[in-house]
Coordinates of C-alpha atoms in Angstrom, one line a residue:
G5 CA 0.0 0.0 0.0
L6 CA -0.3 3.4 -0.5
A7 CA 1.2 5.6 3.3
V8 CA 0.7 8.8 0.6
G9 CA -0.2 7.8 -3.0
L10 CA -0.5 9.5 -6.4
V11 CA -4.0 9.0 -7.8
A12 CA -5.4 12.2 -6.5
L13 CA -2.7 14.1 -8.2
V14 CA -5.0 13.8 -11.1
L15 CA -8.2 12.6 -9.5
L16 CA -9.0 15.6 -7.2
P17 CA -12.7 16.2 -7.6
R18 CA -13.8 19.4 -9.3
A19 CA -16.7 21.0 -7.3
A20 CA -17.8 23.4 -10.0
H21 CA -16.2 25.3 -12.8
A22 CA -17.4 28.5 -11.2
Q23 CA -14.9 28.0 -8.3
R24 CA -12.0 28.0 -10.8
M25 CA -9.9 31.1 -11.4
P26 CA -7.0 32.0 -13.6
V27 CA -3.5 31.7 -12.3
T28 CA -1.9 35.2 -11.9
S29 CA 1.1 34.5 -9.7
R30 CA 3.2 31.7 -8.2
D31 CA 1.8 32.3 -4.8
Y32 CA -0.1 29.0 -4.5
A33 CA 0.4 25.3 -3.6
L34 CA -0.7 22.1 -5.3
E35 CA -2.0 19.2 -3.2
F36 CA -1.0 15.7 -3.9
H37 CA -3.6 13.4 -2.3
Q38 CA -4.8 9.8 -2.8
G39 CA -8.4 9.3 -3.9
P40 CA -9.2 5.9 -5.3
I41 CA -6.9 3.3 -3.8
V42 CA -3.7 2.4 -5.6
G43 CA -1.2 0.0 -4.1
G44 CA -0.5 -3.7 -3.6
A45 CA -2.9 -6.4 -4.7
R46 CA -3.9 -7.2 -1.1
M47 CA -4.6 -3.6 -0.2
I48 CA -6.8 -3.0 -3.2
G49 CA -8.6 -6.4 -2.9
M50 CA -9.5 -5.8 0.7
G51 CA -10.7 -2.3 0.2
G52 CA -7.6 -0.6 1.6
A53 CA -8.1 -2.1 5.1
T54 CA -4.5 -3.2 6.0
V55 CA -3.3 -1.0 8.9
A56 CA -3.7 -3.8 11.5
V57 CA -3.2 -6.9 9.3
G58 CA 0.0 -6.0 7.4
E59 CA 3.2 -8.0 8.1
G60 CA 6.8 -7.5 7.3
A61 CA 7.9 -5.8 4.1
V62 CA 4.5 -5.8 2.5
G63 CA 2.9 -3.9 5.4
V64 CA 5.6 -1.2 5.9
P65 CA 4.0 1.4 3.5
R66 CA 0.8 1.4 5.4
N67 CA 2.2 1.0 9.0
P68 CA 5.8 1.3 10.1
A69 CA 5.2 -1.1 12.9
A70 CA 4.6 -3.9 10.4
A71 CA 8.4 -4.2 10.0
A72 CA 8.6 -5.9 13.4
V73 CA 5.7 -8.3 12.8
R74 CA 7.5 -11.4 11.8
A75 CA 6.3 -14.0 9.3
Q76 CA 4.3 -16.9 10.9
A77 CA 7.2 -19.3 10.3
S78 CA 10.0 -17.0 11.5
R79 CA 12.4 -18.5 14.0
G80 CA 15.8 -17.8 15.4
T81 CA 17.5 -14.6 16.6
W82 CA 17.4 -13.0 13.1
D83 CA 15.4 -13.1 10.0
W84 CA 14.7 -11.1 6.8
D85 CA 11.7 -10.4 4.6
W86 CA 11.4 -8.8 1.2
N87 CA 8.7 -8.1 -1.4
L88 CA 8.4 -7.1 -5.0
D89 CA 5.0 -6.1 -6.5
W90 CA 4.3 -4.9 -10.0
L91 CA 0.8 -3.6 -10.9
S92 CA -0.3 -2.5 -14.4
A93 CA -3.8 -1.1 -14.2
R94 CA -6.3 0.1 -16.8
P95 CA -8.8 2.5 -15.3
G96 CA -12.2 3.1 -17.0
G97 CA -15.4 5.1 -16.5
D98 CA -16.0 8.7 -17.4
D99 CA -15.6 10.3 -14.0
L100 CA -12.2 9.3 -12.7
D101 CA -11.9 12.3 -10.5
N102 CA -15.4 12.1 -8.9
N103 CA -16.4 15.6 -9.9
G104 CA -19.4 14.9 -12.1
D105 CA -17.4 16.0 -15.2
D106 CA -16.0 13.7 -17.9
S107 CA -13.2 16.0 -19.1
A108 CA -10.3 13.9 -17.6
S109 CA -9.1 10.5 -18.5
I110 CA -6.2 8.5 -17.2
K111 CA -4.1 6.0 -19.0
D112 CA -0.9 4.0 -18.7
I113 CA -0.9 3.5 -15.0
L114 CA 2.2 1.7 -13.7
S115 CA 2.9 0.9 -10.1
F116 CA 5.9 -0.8 -8.5
T117 CA 6.5 -1.5 -4.8
G118 CA 9.4 -3.2 -3.1
G119 CA 11.0 -3.5 0.3
L120 CA 13.5 -5.2 2.5
V121 CA 13.3 -5.9 6.2
I122 CA 16.0 -7.1 8.5
Q123 CA 14.8 -8.5 11.9
W124 CA 17.2 -9.1 14.8
H125 CA 15.8 -10.3 18.1
A126 CA 12.9 -7.9 18.8
W127 CA 14.3 -5.2 16.5
A128 CA 13.6 -4.6 12.8
F129 CA 15.1 -2.2 10.2
A130 CA 13.2 -1.6 6.9
I131 CA 13.5 0.2 3.6
S132 CA 10.5 0.3 1.3
G133 CA 9.8 2.1 -1.9
E134 CA 6.8 2.8 -4.2
V135 CA 6.8 4.2 -7.7
Q136 CA 3.7 5.2 -9.7
Q137 CA 3.4 6.8 -13.1
Y138 CA 0.4 8.1 -15.1
T139 CA -0.6 10.0 -18.2
V140 CA -3.6 12.4 -17.9
A141 CA -5.6 13.8 -20.8
L142 CA -8.1 16.6 -20.5
T143 CA -10.7 17.2 -23.2
G144 CA -10.0 20.5 -24.9
T145 CA -6.5 20.9 -23.5
A146 CA -3.5 20.8 -25.8
D147 CA -1.2 19.3 -23.2
D148 CA -1.3 15.9 -21.5
G149 CA -0.1 15.8 -17.9
E150 CA 2.4 13.2 -16.8
P151 CA 2.6 13.0 -13.0
S152 CA 4.8 10.5 -11.2
V153 CA 5.6 9.8 -7.6
A154 CA 8.3 7.9 -5.7
L155 CA 7.8 7.3 -2.0
T156 CA 10.4 5.8 0.3
H157 CA 10.1 4.6 3.9
A158 CA 13.1 4.2 6.2
V159 CA 11.9 2.5 9.4
I160 CA 13.2 1.2 12.7
A161 CA 10.7 -0.9 14.7
R162 CA 10.6 -3.1 17.8
S163 CA 8.4 -5.6 19.4
F164 CA 7.6 -5.8 23.1
A165 CA 5.6 -8.0 25.5
C166 CA 6.6 -11.3 23.8
D167 CA 5.9 -10.0 20.4
Q168 CA 2.4 -8.9 21.3
V169 CA 3.0 -5.2 20.7
S170 CA 5.1 -3.8 17.8
V171 CA 6.0 -0.1 17.4
G172 CA 7.6 1.6 14.4
L173 CA 9.1 5.0 13.7
G174 CA 10.3 6.1 10.3
V175 CA 10.9 8.8 7.8
R176 CA 8.7 9.1 4.7
G177 CA 10.4 10.7 1.8
G178 CA 8.7 11.8 -1.4
N179 CA 9.8 12.8 -4.9
F180 CA 6.9 14.1 -7.0
T181 CA 7.1 15.4 -10.6
M182 CA 4.8 16.7 -13.3
A183 CA 5.6 17.0 -16.9
R184 CA 3.6 18.3 -19.9
K185 CA 3.4 16.6 -23.2
P186 CA 2.2 18.9 -26.0
A187 CA -0.3 17.6 -28.5
G188 CA 1.4 15.9 -31.4
S189 CA 4.8 15.7 -29.6
D190 CA 6.7 12.7 -28.6
R191 CA 8.8 14.7 -26.0
S192 CA 7.8 15.8 -22.6
Q193 CA 8.9 18.9 -20.6
D194 CA 9.3 18.8 -16.9
L195 CA 7.2 21.4 -15.1
L196 CA 7.6 20.9 -11.4
A197 CA 9.0 18.6 -8.7
M198 CA 8.7 18.1 -5.0
Q199 CA 11.3 16.6 -2.7
G200 CA 10.1 16.4 0.9
A201 CA 10.3 14.3 4.0
G202 CA 8.3 13.8 7.2
L203 CA 8.1 11.5 10.2
E204 CA 5.7 8.5 10.4
A205 CA 4.9 6.2 13.2
G206 CA 2.7 3.2 13.9
V207 CA 1.7 0.5 16.4
V208 CA 0.2 -3.0 16.1
W209 CA -1.2 -5.0 19.0
R210 CA -1.4 -8.8 18.6
P211 CA -2.7 -10.4 21.8
A212 CA -1.6 -14.0 21.8
P213 CA -4.7 -15.5 23.4
V214 CA -7.1 -14.2 20.8
D215 CA -7.2 -13.9 17.0
V216 CA -7.6 -10.1 16.9
R217 CA -5.2 -7.4 15.8
L218 CA -5.4 -3.6 16.3
G219 CA -3.3 -1.0 14.6
A220 CA -2.7 2.7 14.1
S221 CA -0.4 4.8 12.0
F222 CA 0.3 8.5 11.5
A223 CA 2.2 10.2 8.7
A224 CA 3.2 13.8 9.0
P225 CA 2.6 16.2 6.1
L226 CA 5.2 16.6 3.4
T227 CA 5.9 20.0 2.1
S228 CA 8.2 20.8 -0.8
I229 CA 11.9 21.6 -0.4
G230 CA 12.8 24.1 -3.1
G231 CA 9.4 24.3 -4.7
A232 CA 8.9 23.9 -8.5
I233 CA 11.9 23.0 -10.6
A234 CA 11.8 26.1 -12.8
P235 CA 14.2 28.9 -11.8
G236 CA 12.7 31.9 -10.0
D237 CA 13.2 34.1 -13.1
Y238 CA 11.6 31.7 -15.5
R239 CA 9.2 32.9 -18.2
P240 CA 5.8 31.2 -18.5
E241 CA 6.0 31.2 -22.3
D242 CA 9.0 28.9 -22.0
Y243 CA 6.8 26.4 -20.2
G244 CA 3.7 26.3 -22.4
G245 CA 2.1 29.3 -20.6
Y246 CA 2.1 27.6 -17.2
I247 CA 2.6 29.8 -14.1
L248 CA 4.2 27.2 -11.8
P249 CA 3.4 26.9 -8.0
E250 CA 5.8 27.9 -5.3
R251 CA 4.8 25.0 -3.0
L252 CA 3.7 21.4 -3.3
L253 CA 2.4 19.4 -0.4
V254 CA 0.9 16.1 0.9
P255 CA -1.5 16.3 3.8
W256 CA -1.1 14.4 7.0
E257 CA -2.9 11.1 7.5
L258 CA -4.1 9.2 10.6
A259 CA -5.3 5.6 10.2
L260 CA -6.9 3.3 12.8
G261 CA -7.7 -0.3 12.0
G262 CA -8.6 -3.8 13.3
G263 CA -8.6 -7.3 12.1
Y264 CA -10.0 -10.7 13.1
R265 CA -9.0 -14.1 11.7
V266 CA -10.6 -17.6 11.9
G267 CA -8.4 -20.6 11.1
A268 CA -7.0 -23.9 12.4
S269 CA -4.1 -22.2 14.1
R270 CA -4.0 -19.1 16.3
W271 CA -3.3 -16.0 14.3
N272 CA -0.9 -14.3 16.7
R273 CA 1.4 -17.3 17.3
R274 CA 4.1 -18.7 15.0
V275 CA 3.7 -22.0 13.2
A276 CA 6.2 -24.8 12.8
G277 CA 6.3 -24.9 9.0
D278 CA 7.6 -22.5 6.4
F279 CA 4.0 -21.3 5.5
R280 CA 0.7 -21.2 7.3
D281 CA -1.2 -23.3 4.7
E282 CA -4.7 -23.6 6.1
R283 CA -8.3 -22.6 5.2
S284 CA -8.9 -19.2 6.9
L285 CA -11.0 -16.1 6.9
T286 CA -9.6 -12.7 7.8
V287 CA -11.8 -9.6 8.3
A288 CA -10.3 -6.1 8.5
A289 CA -11.6 -2.5 8.8
D290 CA -9.8 0.8 8.8
V291 CA -10.7 4.5 9.3
L292 CA -8.4 7.0 7.5
I293 CA -8.4 10.7 8.4
T294 CA -6.7 13.1 6.0
G295 CA -5.8 16.5 7.1
A296 CA -6.6 19.9 5.6
S297 CA -4.4 21.7 3.1
S298 CA -4.4 25.5 3.5
S299 CA -4.5 27.5 0.3
A300 CA -4.0 24.5 -1.9
S301 CA -5.3 23.9 -5.4
G302 CA -6.1 20.8 -7.4
V303 CA -3.7 19.4 -9.9
E304 CA -6.3 18.8 -12.6
A305 CA -7.1 22.5 -12.7
F306 CA -3.3 23.1 -12.9
I307 CA -3.2 21.1 -16.1
D308 CA -6.0 23.5 -17.3
K309 CA -3.8 26.4 -16.2
E310 CA -6.4 27.4 -13.5
L311 CA -6.7 27.4 -9.7
E312 CA -9.3 25.3 -7.9
P313 CA -9.5 25.3 -4.0
T314 CA -9.0 21.9 -2.5
G315 CA -8.5 20.3 0.9
R316 CA -10.1 23.1 2.9
S317 CA -11.2 20.6 5.6
A318 CA -10.1 17.2 6.8
T319 CA -11.8 14.2 5.2
L320 CA -12.6 10.7 6.5
S321 CA -12.5 7.4 4.6
V322 CA -14.0 4.2 6.0
R323 CA -12.6 0.9 4.6
G324 CA -13.3 -2.8 5.1
G325 CA -12.5 -6.1 3.5
V326 CA -12.2 -9.9 3.8
E327 CA -9.7 -12.4 2.7
V328 CA -10.4 -16.2 2.4
E329 CA -7.6 -18.7 1.8
A330 CA -9.9 -21.1 -0.1
I331 CA -7.3 -23.6 -1.2
P332 CA -4.5 -23.7 1.4
G333 CA -1.2 -22.6 -0.1
W334 CA -2.7 -22.1 -3.6
L335 CA -5.6 -19.7 -3.8
R336 CA -6.9 -16.6 -1.9
V337 CA -10.1 -14.7 -2.6
R338 CA -10.6 -11.1 -1.4
A339 CA -13.4 -8.6 -1.4
G340 CA -13.9 -5.2 0.1
S341 CA -15.4 -1.7 0.0
Y342 CA -14.4 1.8 0.9
F343 CA -15.7 5.3 0.9
E344 CA -13.8 7.8 -1.2
P345 CA -14.4 11.3 0.3
S346 CA -14.1 14.5 -1.8
R347 CA -11.4 17.0 -1.2
F348 CA -13.6 19.7 -2.8
S349 CA -16.5 21.5 -1.0
G350 CA -19.9 20.8 -2.4
V351 CA -19.0 17.4 -3.9
S352 CA -20.2 14.2 -2.4
G353 CA -18.0 11.1 -1.9
R354 CA -18.6 7.8 -3.5
V355 CA -18.6 4.1 -2.4
H356 CA -16.2 1.7 -4.1
G357 CA -16.5 -2.1 -4.3
T358 CA -13.3 -4.1 -4.7
A359 CA -12.3 -7.7 -5.2
G360 CA -9.3 -9.8 -6.0
L361 CA -7.9 -13.3 -6.7
E362 CA -4.4 -14.4 -5.8
A363 CA -3.0 -17.7 -7.1
R364 CA 0.3 -19.4 -6.4
L365 CA 2.3 -20.1 -9.5
F366 CA 5.4 -22.0 -8.5
S367 CA 7.9 -22.5 -5.6
F368 CA 11.7 -22.0 -5.5
C369 CA 14.5 -21.6 -3.1
L370 CA 16.8 -18.6 -2.8
W371 CA 19.8 -18.7 -0.4
G372 CA 18.3 -21.7 1.3
S373 CA 14.9 -20.1 2.0
P374 CA 11.7 -21.2 0.3
Y375 CA 9.7 -18.7 -1.8
R376 CA 6.5 -18.8 -3.8
A377 CA 5.6 -16.7 -6.8
R378 CA 2.1 -15.6 -7.3
A379 CA -0.2 -13.6 -9.7
S380 CA -3.1 -11.5 -8.6
V381 CA -6.0 -9.8 -10.3
T382 CA -7.8 -6.9 -8.7
V383 CA -10.9 -4.8 -9.6
D384 CA -12.2 -1.5 -8.1
V385 CA -15.6 -0.3 -9.2
A386 CA -17.5 2.9 -8.2
R387 CA -20.0 5.3 -9.7
R388 CA -18.5 6.3 -13.1
Y389 CA -15.2 4.7 -12.2
D390 CA -13.7 1.2 -12.6
N391 CA -10.1 -0.1 -12.4
L392 CA -8.8 -3.5 -13.4
G393 CA -5.3 -4.5 -12.3
L394 CA -2.8 -7.3 -12.7
S395 CA -0.1 -7.9 -10.2
V396 CA 2.8 -10.3 -9.9
G397 CA 4.9 -10.8 -6.7
F398 CA 5.5 -13.2 -3.9
W399 CA 3.1 -15.3 -1.8
H400 CA 3.3 -14.5 1.9

């Protein structure tokens, strides 16, 4: 998952064209915010509810404490975990930004996540990265927008109380860019970039006697260091007429979640084998609060060379999902739903339905440790929006 993602770079809802205004100076900020969920296959399939149920490298982007949550078969004084996940998605519908307008379309979505966790006794050290790229086309606009985001998480975590409580602290770094691609041209021109960093923290409670987990995470806001990439004395005519912003930002996020699992073995206790191959049902739910962004404008309006107020108040998203291991060690089925709030005043949110299938492909050994490759298919459907994704990675 996506900690802060990229989709709302281009999916920020437009409340009404009447709220838009021309750009007259660089004294404004653009807000990068996630609307529809983009992330790993498990996160999308379960409706984004992964704050409490994430483990190891896969869970770090959503909760830093996940680094210290060892795999079910982990034994010994030290261990390591890693993940690679590639997602190629094709969005559809005529209202990707949930603004009631069909002027925007998104194509060529590519998402890649990967991470490494080193666990020693009760400690864990993790590095995780997420890269997402898009192309955005607006009806009647000569330029296509090409936003991209790269997020990194550097985390230190520790477990306490016989592994029942895990706490993580980290630094979230972001590199965000926007390029313009003039109509009829094969070359793009970089417009702006953001490099920023902020603290993030999380906790997971896994009481051994019961099959329940609770989690919480907080990510501080990211504000740009150095602002747009153009020099201070740049000329708008050299950048297709764009008056570039002075600031770029990502709002803070607070997530609270819980999970419950039914299976043959106890969820919060380690197993003897290399994998926990058993029929099981996992239910999870999250609440995500996203902070306000003072004096920020939407990115879609920016592509239209206009300003549109966004993020004037905090928003709340409720997420829930289930995961069933139907054929132990071979097939998992997921389903979920989440509410996507609007960051624009006067625009209502919408409810999404999600689903996913994950199938094991083959097994192999690397440095004496067993691994399993898997393929996943995910779908996300809402009012005037749908997204079908294919993912390949490792079975955990």
